[in-house]
Amino acid sequence: MNYNADEKGYYGEFGGAYIPEMLYPNVEELRQNYLKLMYEDSFQKEFNQLLKDYVGRPSPLYFAKRLSEKHGCKIYLKREDLNHTGAHKVNNTIGQILMAQKLGKTRIIAETGAGQHGVATATVCALMGMECIVYMGEIDIARQAPNVARMKMLGAEVRPAKSGSRTLKDATNEAIRDWINNPVDTHYIIGSAIGPHPYPDMVTRFQSVISEEIKWQLKEKEGRENPDYVVACIGGGSNAAGTYYHFLHEPEVGIIAVEAAGKGVNSGESAATSALGKVGIIHGCKTMLMQTIDGQITEPYSISAGLDYPGVGPMHSHLYKSGRAEFYSATDDEAMAAGLELSKLEGIIPAIETGHAFAIFEHKKFKKDDVVVISLSGRGDKDLNTYIDYFKLA
Amino acid sequence: MSNRITLKLKEDKKLLSIYFTAGYPSLNDTVKIIEDLEKNGVDMIEIGLPFSDPLADGPTIQESSTAALKNGMTTEILFEQLRDIRKTVSIPLIIMGYFNPVLQYGVEAFCKKCQEIGIDGLILPDLPLDVYQDDYETIFKKYGLINVFLITPQTSNGRIDQIDSASDGFIYMVSSASVTGSKSGFGQEQENYFERIAKMNLKNPQIVGFGIKDEETFKQATKTAKGAIIGSAFIKHLTAYGTDKTNEFISLIR
Ligand SMILES: Cc1ncc(COP(=O)(O)O)c(C=O)c1O
């Protein structure tokens, strides 16, 4: 089976470009050019140089000894948290800002949930001297205050999304509306492996550096390129897509996705899309989607703003439906506990999104010799306020 | 029987079409609004099936959609409200909405229901041309529904030709690069665009939408186009004056 996008952007039955005609010229321009541009030698050279000198790649693959002892398997951490700006998001924004420049765009818009993608976008806009507008749900602005401040310092304008659930979904709606209103000079840097084709494929390719590095790093450490499992948390699915990419067609590598169960999958306050969703259309693509029987998109919930999204990228819907990946979900409490455990055992405070991936040990027992690579997608600095409130640290 | 849209387009006049969101201001206003619009000489109506995430709409239609959903509007209820509409109303009726609610209802079931009621066409902005042609065109045709496509000032001539040949009613000409309800008045850019399209001699007539709000914009839009669609301005009128003053709104247009 093929797990990559076909020419029209379909992963099995999922994907495509369900966009209003107003977006057609922009999306079509991107579709026709993205592969050609991103594999030009000059593009690759600049991209790789920036990833190395500016982002600090390769990010380490770290053997987590104490965590491994605790959970009875060999755990490696892919340290995306050590990237400049503190998460995997910057891999994609570096790629897309170069793409925007090649396309002659002068104005950048983005949506953000946790603020990590907003910060990563504001950062590359500062780097390239481009105008930057970030849409962010009102609720997320309140719960991710440090990242709002960072974006402002970096020169971006943060515009609150005040409709609907006032979180990531609505910020994305507002960004799309902005793009409709500004079709000529603006590039929309989508922050996850979602949206109309070619976005899921493009974002996945920019993030695929994660699994590319895992391969040679693991070879150095374990004498083999393929782990037994790769594990990642899924919001829209960009860190997961990048972590899985070079293993998708390696059947001996188990692929594990962890979604946000919020207060429990059946609590009515959850973001566990694979468990609660049905096939539908959101933000221009056909994918698994949390919705009412009537096709109205429902409001998800998670303690982590970055996973608080009612859909998943189309690649992940396909991995789920085809059975290629195992899907689990972790509650708020499980994710917070896993984050605390990682802090205490390894001296690494993860983002709350990332904490969900580490809650996998609550749900799955690994064998002693299993090599398990976990995507440590981001650091916890932005979440300190939530950690303080939750663990009564103050 | 010929489709009512086709017949209406043959009339020797400029057409006024009105959009409203079903279930707004109150859940059960749908039939009254439609009947009043026809009584006041409106030529065609777009009945908005509300959606939680209307990407192509500005704040006015978004807010009316949110309110309609809060009022309890559903696809099933809308169909129920419209069940006997053809006993009192004879102008063309179009359902306008986003694709996901149609997909969830089942595209064929939705189209069948539309035919039973006497709906003449659908406007689903996020159902793209190629997907329509590959997967749904035969179903739409089977139930006698005209599918209406949009074009914008950014749509290339090649694409417009494609859309023209895929259409068999009218082309919905979005007046400017914008979501609904956001521009005030038309400038030189619109004039040029209207003229460019007029010169293309398309087989389908064009009806202009987005940004029409009064007599002046209606006249400008219909100088070359066959008609114009008013949405946000009518919703604002409903918000301000309720459902009893439709005549006043229409008399300000023509
Ligand atoms: C640290 C971190 N991990 C994961 C995510 C979830 O996004 P994605 O599923 O695209 O990786 C986010 C989103 O903000 C994030 O900040």
XYZ file of C-alpha atoms and ligand atoms in Angstrom:
664
model
C 0.000 0.000 0.000
C 1.115 3.558 -0.647
C 1.015 5.837 2.383
C 2.082 8.995 0.598
C -0.096 11.491 -1.223
C -0.983 10.778 -4.835
C -0.950 13.448 -7.500
C -4.276 14.919 -6.405
C -3.266 14.857 -2.770
C -5.190 11.767 -1.731
C -4.014 9.327 0.889
C -6.390 6.485 0.139
C -9.814 8.112 0.349
C -8.529 11.088 2.371
C -7.094 14.427 1.333
C -7.816 16.375 -1.836
C -8.524 20.080 -2.105
C -12.091 21.021 -1.114
C -11.650 24.733 -1.468
C -13.875 27.561 -2.597
C -12.986 28.980 -5.989
C -11.608 32.104 -4.285
C -8.676 30.037 -3.051
C -8.153 28.120 -6.268
C -5.520 30.393 -7.875
C -3.363 30.413 -4.720
C -3.604 26.740 -4.003
C -3.147 25.828 -7.654
C -0.035 27.997 -7.928
C 1.407 26.200 -4.947
C 0.378 22.773 -6.214
C 2.029 23.307 -9.549
C 5.264 24.589 -8.068
C 5.939 23.082 -4.675
C 7.751 19.907 -5.687
C 9.715 21.551 -8.442
C 10.798 24.405 -6.165
C 11.580 22.457 -3.040
C 13.834 19.983 -4.827
C 15.844 22.578 -6.693
C 19.476 22.394 -5.615
C 19.545 26.020 -4.519
C 16.411 25.553 -2.393
C 17.724 22.402 -0.750
C 21.052 24.062 -0.071
C 19.484 27.082 1.588
C 16.955 24.979 3.499
C 19.582 22.601 4.860
C 21.947 25.426 5.717
C 19.259 27.208 7.727
C 18.227 23.989 9.462
C 21.834 23.478 10.477
C 23.044 26.968 11.379
C 19.833 28.649 12.457
C 17.645 25.868 13.833
C 20.516 23.832 15.232
C 19.899 20.555 13.402
C 20.480 17.704 13.494
C 18.522 17.450 16.709
C 19.985 14.805 19.015
C 18.619 11.297 19.290
C 19.028 10.705 22.970
C 18.933 7.355 24.761
C 16.753 7.892 27.817
C 18.303 5.477 30.273
C 16.168 6.046 33.346
C 12.931 6.220 31.398
C 13.931 2.988 29.641
C 14.538 1.242 32.955
C 11.210 2.427 34.245
C 9.230 1.165 31.262
C 11.232 -1.921 30.363
C 12.289 -1.169 26.784
C 14.900 0.907 24.949
C 13.605 4.443 24.629
C 15.190 7.027 22.398
C 14.035 10.632 22.364
C 14.134 12.672 19.180
C 14.911 16.076 20.609
C 12.841 18.473 18.527
C 12.476 20.489 21.729
C 16.068 21.617 21.289
C 15.354 23.317 17.971
C 15.431 27.075 17.882
C 11.996 28.289 19.075
C 11.479 25.078 21.020
C 9.547 22.706 18.814
C 9.442 20.857 15.502
C 7.259 23.588 13.982
C 10.253 25.585 12.742
C 11.296 22.854 10.269
C 8.137 23.608 8.337
C 8.201 27.387 8.641
C 11.775 27.564 7.323
C 10.708 25.526 4.318
C 7.550 27.500 3.698
C 9.123 30.932 4.031
C 11.627 29.945 1.351
C 8.727 28.701 -0.752
C 6.886 31.998 -0.236
C 9.939 33.929 -1.358
C 10.307 31.815 -4.483
C 6.660 32.497 -5.283
C 7.247 36.228 -4.887
C 4.960 36.663 -1.880
C 5.572 39.533 0.523
C 3.038 39.012 3.283
C 2.742 35.959 5.540
C -0.261 34.738 7.490
C -0.508 31.794 9.863
C -2.819 30.196 12.383
C -1.640 28.955 15.730
C -2.960 26.934 18.634
C -0.275 26.553 21.258
C 1.548 29.487 19.750
C 4.514 27.320 18.754
C 3.707 27.545 15.079
C 2.946 31.243 15.448
C 6.317 31.815 17.087
C 8.082 29.707 14.460
C 6.369 31.714 11.723
C 7.050 35.084 13.350
C 10.674 33.996 13.727
C 11.251 33.169 10.072
C 9.410 36.335 9.048
C 11.767 38.377 11.202
C 14.668 36.469 9.674
C 13.519 37.269 6.157
C 12.083 40.726 6.851
C 8.520 39.833 5.888
C 5.220 41.117 7.243
C 3.601 38.559 9.545
C 0.044 38.189 10.826
C -0.847 35.331 13.131
C -4.423 34.313 13.902
C -4.951 32.787 17.311
C -8.093 31.797 19.190
C -9.017 34.096 22.059
C -8.923 31.208 24.505
C -5.465 30.168 23.351
C -4.204 33.731 23.627
C -5.116 33.554 27.288
C -3.582 30.129 27.993
C -0.364 30.612 26.014
C 0.564 34.136 27.049
C 4.351 33.721 26.817
C 4.113 32.735 23.170
C 1.869 35.711 22.392
C 4.524 37.973 23.892
C 7.248 36.252 21.874
C 5.353 36.739 18.615
C 4.913 40.412 19.391
C 8.601 40.835 20.175
C 9.398 39.216 16.872
C 7.364 41.865 15.112
C 4.257 39.849 14.264
C 0.722 41.058 14.667
C -1.439 38.609 16.649
C -5.091 38.779 15.658
C -7.615 37.108 17.963
C -10.118 34.661 16.448
C -13.355 35.373 18.236
C -15.781 33.023 16.498
C -16.815 29.463 17.342
C -14.785 27.703 20.010
C -12.134 30.467 19.805
C -9.328 27.924 19.478
C -7.198 26.456 16.692
C -10.055 25.549 14.343
C -11.364 29.088 14.385
C -7.925 30.625 14.022
C -7.557 28.482 10.899
C -10.916 29.728 9.558
C -9.771 33.310 10.056
C -6.451 32.697 8.334
C -8.258 31.169 5.350
C -10.591 34.194 5.201
C -7.587 36.483 5.245
C -6.120 34.539 2.321
C -9.366 34.887 0.392
C -9.211 38.641 0.994
C -5.532 38.882 0.021
C -5.042 36.471 -2.838
C -2.102 38.061 -4.603
C 0.668 39.075 -2.219
C 0.057 36.650 0.639
C 1.316 33.167 1.442
C -0.463 31.160 4.103
C 1.975 29.114 6.195
C -0.198 26.301 7.533
C 1.290 24.858 10.694
C 0.343 21.230 10.496
C -0.135 18.429 7.996
C -3.657 19.610 7.293
C -5.479 21.810 4.776
C -6.012 21.421 1.046
C -3.513 19.596 -1.143
C -0.583 20.320 -1.450
C -0.269 21.439 2.173
C -0.344 18.069 3.940
C 2.268 16.667 1.562
C 4.404 19.800 1.587
C 4.417 20.105 5.389
C 5.157 16.388 5.692
C 8.132 16.672 3.355
C 9.568 19.628 5.281
C 9.105 17.737 8.558
C 10.493 14.500 7.140
C 13.963 15.648 8.180
C 13.005 14.225 11.590
C 12.843 10.606 10.420
C 15.686 11.099 7.975
C 17.917 11.934 10.927
C 16.507 9.189 13.135
C 17.619 6.643 10.542
C 21.307 7.487 10.559
C 21.367 8.372 14.234
C 19.889 5.044 15.198
C 22.302 3.268 12.895
C 25.155 4.850 14.840
C 23.693 3.889 18.196
C 21.998 0.574 17.588
C 23.580 -0.618 14.371
C 20.247 -0.538 12.575
C 18.240 2.170 10.879
C 14.790 0.949 11.794
C 13.419 1.079 15.319
C 10.664 -1.284 16.398
C 8.313 1.615 17.055
C 8.026 5.323 16.403
C 5.672 7.254 18.667
C 4.274 10.773 18.273
C 1.428 12.910 19.533
C -1.083 14.106 16.962
C -2.808 17.456 16.760
C -3.033 18.039 13.044
C -0.179 15.607 12.706
C 2.961 17.391 11.528
C 5.491 16.131 14.055
C 3.972 12.686 13.628
C 4.126 12.860 9.832
C 7.773 13.888 9.975
C 8.613 11.192 12.508
C 6.885 8.454 10.501
C 7.762 9.534 6.976
C 10.833 7.406 6.239
C 9.350 4.427 8.084
C 5.940 4.363 6.438
C 6.992 1.718 3.964
C 9.169 -0.253 6.390
C 6.702 -2.841 7.653
C 8.862 -3.912 10.597
C 8.531 -0.442 12.111
C 5.409 -0.081 14.218
C 3.766 3.324 13.967
C 2.052 4.686 17.032
C -0.092 7.808 17.276
C -1.323 9.364 20.500
C -4.249 11.765 20.390
C -5.640 13.965 23.125
C -8.522 12.363 25.004
C -9.088 15.518 27.055
C -11.211 14.581 30.067
C -11.844 11.130 28.584
C -12.807 9.897 25.128
C -16.489 9.669 26.044
C -16.644 12.667 28.363
C -17.878 15.072 25.717
C -14.669 17.037 26.262
C -12.097 15.393 24.050
C -10.037 15.797 20.908
C -9.568 12.091 20.126
C -10.456 12.380 16.460
C -9.848 8.800 15.373
C -12.166 7.491 18.087
C -14.837 10.175 17.788
C -14.605 11.309 14.183
C -16.252 10.409 10.909
C -15.127 11.156 7.375
C -15.845 14.771 6.524
C -14.436 17.977 5.121
C -12.512 20.456 7.251
C -10.241 23.292 6.146
C -10.140 22.071 2.585
C -9.488 18.383 3.010
C -11.402 15.168 3.408
C -10.371 13.518 6.631
C -11.523 12.098 9.953
C -13.400 14.831 11.700
C -15.355 15.330 14.911
C -18.807 16.455 13.896
C -22.489 16.192 14.630
C -24.693 13.780 12.723
C -25.669 16.840 10.686
C -22.119 17.585 9.581
C -21.522 20.550 11.868
C -17.965 20.545 13.179
C -17.901 20.050 16.938
C -15.735 21.864 19.419
C -12.904 19.720 20.677
C -11.263 19.969 24.058
C -7.773 19.299 25.309
C -5.663 20.842 28.047
C -3.027 21.303 25.343
C -3.833 24.026 22.861
C -1.761 22.349 20.142
C -3.886 19.185 20.150
C -7.208 20.986 20.498
C -8.288 20.371 16.906
C -11.350 18.453 15.665
C -9.607 16.796 12.721
C -6.336 15.075 11.844
C -4.257 15.374 8.718
C -5.392 13.117 5.861
C -2.240 10.989 6.015
C -3.142 9.984 9.547
C -6.737 9.199 8.660
C -5.345 6.836 6.067
C -2.837 5.301 8.501
C -5.704 4.758 10.912
C -8.221 3.347 8.441
C -5.692 1.092 6.749
C -4.457 -0.231 10.071
C -0.867 0.814 9.330
C -0.700 2.790 12.568
C -1.933 2.025 16.065
C -3.955 4.892 17.529
C -4.222 5.610 21.231
C -5.438 8.586 23.183
C -4.198 10.034 26.454
C -6.242 12.086 28.885
C -5.195 15.453 30.271
C -4.222 13.750 33.508
C -2.172 11.046 31.814
C -0.331 13.596 29.688
C 0.425 15.820 32.665
C 1.684 12.861 34.693
C 3.861 11.708 31.810
C 5.289 15.208 31.475
C 6.137 15.265 35.157
C 7.724 11.824 34.929
C 9.929 12.872 32.012
C 10.980 15.951 33.956
C 11.919 13.953 37.048
C 13.592 11.011 35.309
C 15.398 12.721 32.463
C 15.556 16.398 33.352
C 13.457 17.360 30.348
C 10.255 19.366 30.737
C 8.157 18.662 27.643
C 5.359 20.642 26.053
C 1.977 19.345 27.190
C 1.284 18.231 23.608
C 4.416 16.135 23.787
C 3.409 14.766 27.192
C 0.628 12.912 25.382
C 3.165 10.884 23.388
C 4.909 9.875 26.617
C 1.614 8.669 28.064
C 1.859 5.755 25.609
C 3.320 3.650 28.438
C -0.055 3.811 30.203
C -1.611 2.129 27.196
C 0.924 -0.186 25.627
C 3.449 -2.589 27.065
C 6.658 -2.924 25.075
C 9.094 -5.829 25.071
C 12.469 -5.519 26.755
C 14.441 -5.398 23.505
C 12.053 -3.085 21.687
C 13.674 0.071 20.411
C 11.068 2.797 20.791
C 11.721 6.262 19.346
C 9.500 9.000 20.735
C 9.145 12.375 19.087
C 9.897 14.929 21.777
C 8.109 17.524 19.724
C 8.525 20.535 21.998
C 9.670 21.950 25.280
C 7.470 22.963 28.165
C 8.467 26.587 28.732
C 5.284 27.878 27.120
C 3.218 25.626 29.401
C 4.691 26.597 32.745
C 1.558 28.443 33.788
C -0.570 25.393 33.079
C 1.886 23.146 34.920
C 1.933 25.566 37.869
C -1.856 25.575 38.109
C -2.201 21.841 37.608
C 0.519 20.691 40.026
C 0.070 23.634 42.424
C 3.743 24.483 42.036
C 3.498 28.097 43.099
C -40.535 20.352 -17.037
C -37.667 22.737 -17.547
C -35.700 23.864 -14.529
C -37.114 27.096 -13.046
C -33.649 28.687 -13.055
C -33.310 28.069 -16.788
C -36.714 29.597 -17.451
C -36.048 32.589 -15.236
C -32.752 33.309 -16.956
C -34.622 33.594 -20.268
C -36.777 36.463 -19.006
C -35.876 39.819 -20.463
C -34.916 41.564 -17.232
C -32.152 41.953 -14.714
C -32.600 39.447 -11.921
C -32.566 40.214 -8.238
C -31.632 37.265 -6.091
C -31.619 37.280 -2.310
C -29.664 35.077 0.080
C -30.746 34.461 3.631
C -29.648 31.997 6.299
C -32.329 29.438 7.109
C -33.215 29.446 10.791
C -32.396 33.116 11.269
C -33.563 35.295 12.993
C -35.847 32.543 14.351
C -35.957 28.872 13.553
C -39.337 28.992 11.834
C -38.918 32.152 9.744
C -37.859 30.265 6.624
C -41.186 30.000 4.810
C -42.339 33.504 5.675
C -39.097 35.029 4.422
C -39.302 33.113 1.144
C -42.955 34.018 0.567
C -42.367 37.680 1.349
C -39.387 37.867 -0.966
C -41.430 36.478 -3.834
C -44.346 38.823 -3.095
C -41.969 41.763 -3.280
C -40.753 40.847 -6.720
C -37.532 39.032 -5.990
C -36.607 36.752 -8.893
C -34.685 34.008 -7.179
C -33.767 32.939 -3.659
C -30.726 31.317 -2.132
C -31.619 29.497 1.025
C -28.533 29.240 3.202
C -28.078 25.932 4.966
C -26.092 27.074 8.000
C -22.648 25.613 8.682
C -20.493 25.810 11.778
C -17.375 26.863 9.860
C -18.333 29.009 6.873
C -14.892 29.715 5.416
C -15.965 31.962 2.590
C -18.238 34.162 4.668
C -17.634 37.357 6.559
C -18.910 38.134 10.056
C -22.537 38.906 9.082
C -23.297 35.531 7.521
C -21.102 33.714 10.043
C -23.053 35.195 12.912
C -26.406 34.441 11.309
C -25.244 30.849 10.756
C -24.125 30.459 14.336
C -27.453 31.886 15.527
C -29.422 29.617 13.191
C -27.605 26.540 14.485
C -28.225 27.699 18.032
C -31.890 28.067 17.136
C -31.804 24.389 16.266
C -31.654 24.444 12.477
C -30.656 21.139 10.890
C -30.744 19.769 7.361
C -33.733 17.610 8.261
C -35.651 20.515 9.776
C -34.970 22.714 6.767
C -36.313 20.047 4.425
C -39.350 19.663 6.674
C -40.003 23.426 6.632
C -39.751 23.489 2.841
C -41.978 20.460 2.276
C -44.960 22.413 0.956
C -43.117 25.448 -0.353
C -44.125 24.799 -3.961
C -47.776 25.231 -3.028
C -47.157 28.934 -2.494
C -43.898 29.876 -4.192
C -42.979 29.580 -7.863
C -39.663 31.447 -8.287
C -36.427 29.444 -8.466
C -35.070 28.244 -5.141
C -31.451 27.366 -4.602
C -29.855 25.846 -1.528
C -26.492 27.371 -0.713
C -24.222 25.816 1.835
C -20.982 24.055 2.494
C -20.252 20.567 1.313
C -19.815 18.722 4.614
C -23.458 18.797 5.753
C -24.477 17.542 2.301
C -21.875 14.775 2.467
C -23.141 13.683 5.872
C -26.772 13.648 4.726
C -25.637 11.591 1.751
C -25.203 13.412 -1.534
C -27.770 11.320 -3.376
C -30.312 11.441 -0.539
C -29.829 15.203 -0.356
C -30.368 15.688 -4.073
C -33.406 13.425 -4.080
C -34.950 15.392 -1.256
C -34.264 18.639 -3.108
C -36.093 17.337 -6.152
C -39.078 16.233 -4.072
C -39.351 19.688 -2.552
C -38.820 21.560 -5.774
C -35.350 22.970 -5.225
C -33.805 23.975 -8.543
C -30.115 24.212 -7.837
C -27.261 24.063 -5.373
C -24.351 26.351 -4.603
C -21.653 24.574 -2.618
C -18.573 26.791 -2.719
C -16.209 24.177 -1.321
C -17.231 21.413 -3.694
C -14.571 21.881 -6.358
C -15.162 21.511 -10.058
C -13.093 18.354 -10.573
C -14.611 16.505 -7.624
C -18.085 17.478 -8.819
C -17.402 16.211 -12.303
C -15.731 12.995 -11.168
C -18.137 12.003 -8.420
C -21.387 13.929 -8.329
C -22.446 15.400 -11.644
C -24.539 12.407 -12.664
C -26.373 12.474 -9.339
C -27.137 16.205 -9.567
C -28.416 15.745 -13.113
C -30.505 12.718 -12.207
C -32.466 14.878 -9.780
C -32.715 17.847 -12.094
C -30.453 20.096 -10.029
C -28.346 22.850 -11.493
C -24.954 23.187 -9.821
C -23.674 26.739 -9.719
C -19.936 27.475 -9.791
C -18.156 30.603 -8.651
C -15.580 32.712 -10.424
C -13.561 35.588 -8.959
C -11.432 38.434 -10.348
C -8.442 36.086 -9.941
C -9.937 33.225 -11.938
C -7.971 32.764 -15.140
C -9.728 32.900 -18.496
C -8.839 29.273 -19.101
C -10.460 28.248 -15.850
C -13.513 30.396 -16.599
C -13.948 28.590 -19.906
C -13.747 25.270 -18.068
C -16.345 26.406 -15.547
C -18.554 27.785 -18.307
C -18.632 24.494 -20.121
C -19.313 22.586 -16.889
C -22.241 24.883 -16.011
C -25.786 24.695 -17.275
C -27.498 27.548 -15.470
C -25.595 30.624 -14.487
C -22.144 31.495 -13.209
C -21.868 33.072 -9.791
C -19.515 35.947 -10.280
C -17.845 36.933 -7.007
C -17.368 40.686 -7.302
C -14.026 41.046 -5.569
C -11.350 39.083 -3.811
C -13.113 38.859 -0.502
C -15.329 36.921 1.822
C -19.004 37.886 1.870
C -20.029 41.239 3.220
C -16.635 42.888 3.350
C -16.394 45.491 0.586
C -18.124 48.819 0.336
C -18.982 49.889 -3.161
C -17.377 48.979 -6.464
C -14.362 50.679 -7.951
C -12.499 50.676 -11.227
C -11.161 47.194 -10.574
C -14.692 45.754 -10.494
C -15.737 47.687 -13.592
C -12.786 46.244 -15.500
C -13.540 42.768 -14.263
C -17.232 43.013 -15.166
C -16.295 44.178 -18.650
C -13.632 41.529 -19.114
C -16.151 38.814 -18.320
C -18.833 40.385 -20.503
C -16.434 40.327 -23.449
C -15.825 36.612 -23.008
C -19.306 35.861 -24.358
C -19.832 32.921 -22.048
C -22.625 30.480 -22.765
C -23.951 30.880 -19.229
C -25.262 34.201 -17.977
C -23.530 35.639 -14.919
C -25.015 36.729 -11.663
C -22.850 38.931 -9.465
C -22.595 38.395 -5.734
C -20.618 39.725 -2.739
C -20.757 43.429 -1.990
C -24.190 44.221 -3.458
C -26.146 46.173 -0.904
C -28.247 48.923 -2.468
C -29.643 50.371 -5.678
C -26.304 51.760 -6.785
C -24.303 48.562 -6.392
C -27.148 46.547 -7.919
C -27.148 48.805 -10.985
C -23.371 48.693 -11.327
C -23.300 44.927 -11.066
C -26.110 44.370 -13.551
C -24.812 46.754 -16.187
C -23.218 43.810 -17.925
C -24.315 40.846 -15.795
C -27.718 39.204 -15.890
C -28.434 39.745 -12.240
C -27.118 40.241 -8.757
C -27.309 38.476 -5.416
C -27.690 40.271 -2.107
C -26.782 38.420 1.082
C -25.160 40.193 3.994
C -27.114 43.425 3.490
C -30.412 41.530 3.725
C -29.259 39.628 6.822
C -28.334 42.947 8.433
C -31.803 44.220 7.582
C -33.385 41.155 9.214
C -31.227 41.672 12.285
C -32.237 45.310 12.567
C -35.911 45.214 11.554
C -37.066 41.599 11.838
C -39.022 39.705 9.202
C -41.924 42.122 8.647
C -40.105 44.768 6.629
C -38.922 42.847 3.582
C -40.844 45.218 1.297
C -38.862 48.180 2.609
C -35.576 46.458 1.931
C -36.505 45.456 -1.613
C -37.886 48.895 -2.446
C -34.453 50.343 -1.706
C -32.913 48.088 -4.348
C -35.297 48.595 -7.233
C 5.207 20.887 20.929
C 4.070 20.534 20.033
N 3.859 19.247 19.731
C 2.834 18.874 18.929
C 1.944 19.805 18.419
C 0.808 19.313 17.594
O 0.918 19.606 16.245
P 1.250 18.511 15.169
O 0.274 17.397 15.345
O 1.086 19.207 13.866
O 2.639 18.050 15.379
C 2.137 21.155 18.714
C 1.215 22.175 18.172
O 1.184 23.303 18.502
C 3.223 21.528 19.533
O 3.442 22.807 19.859
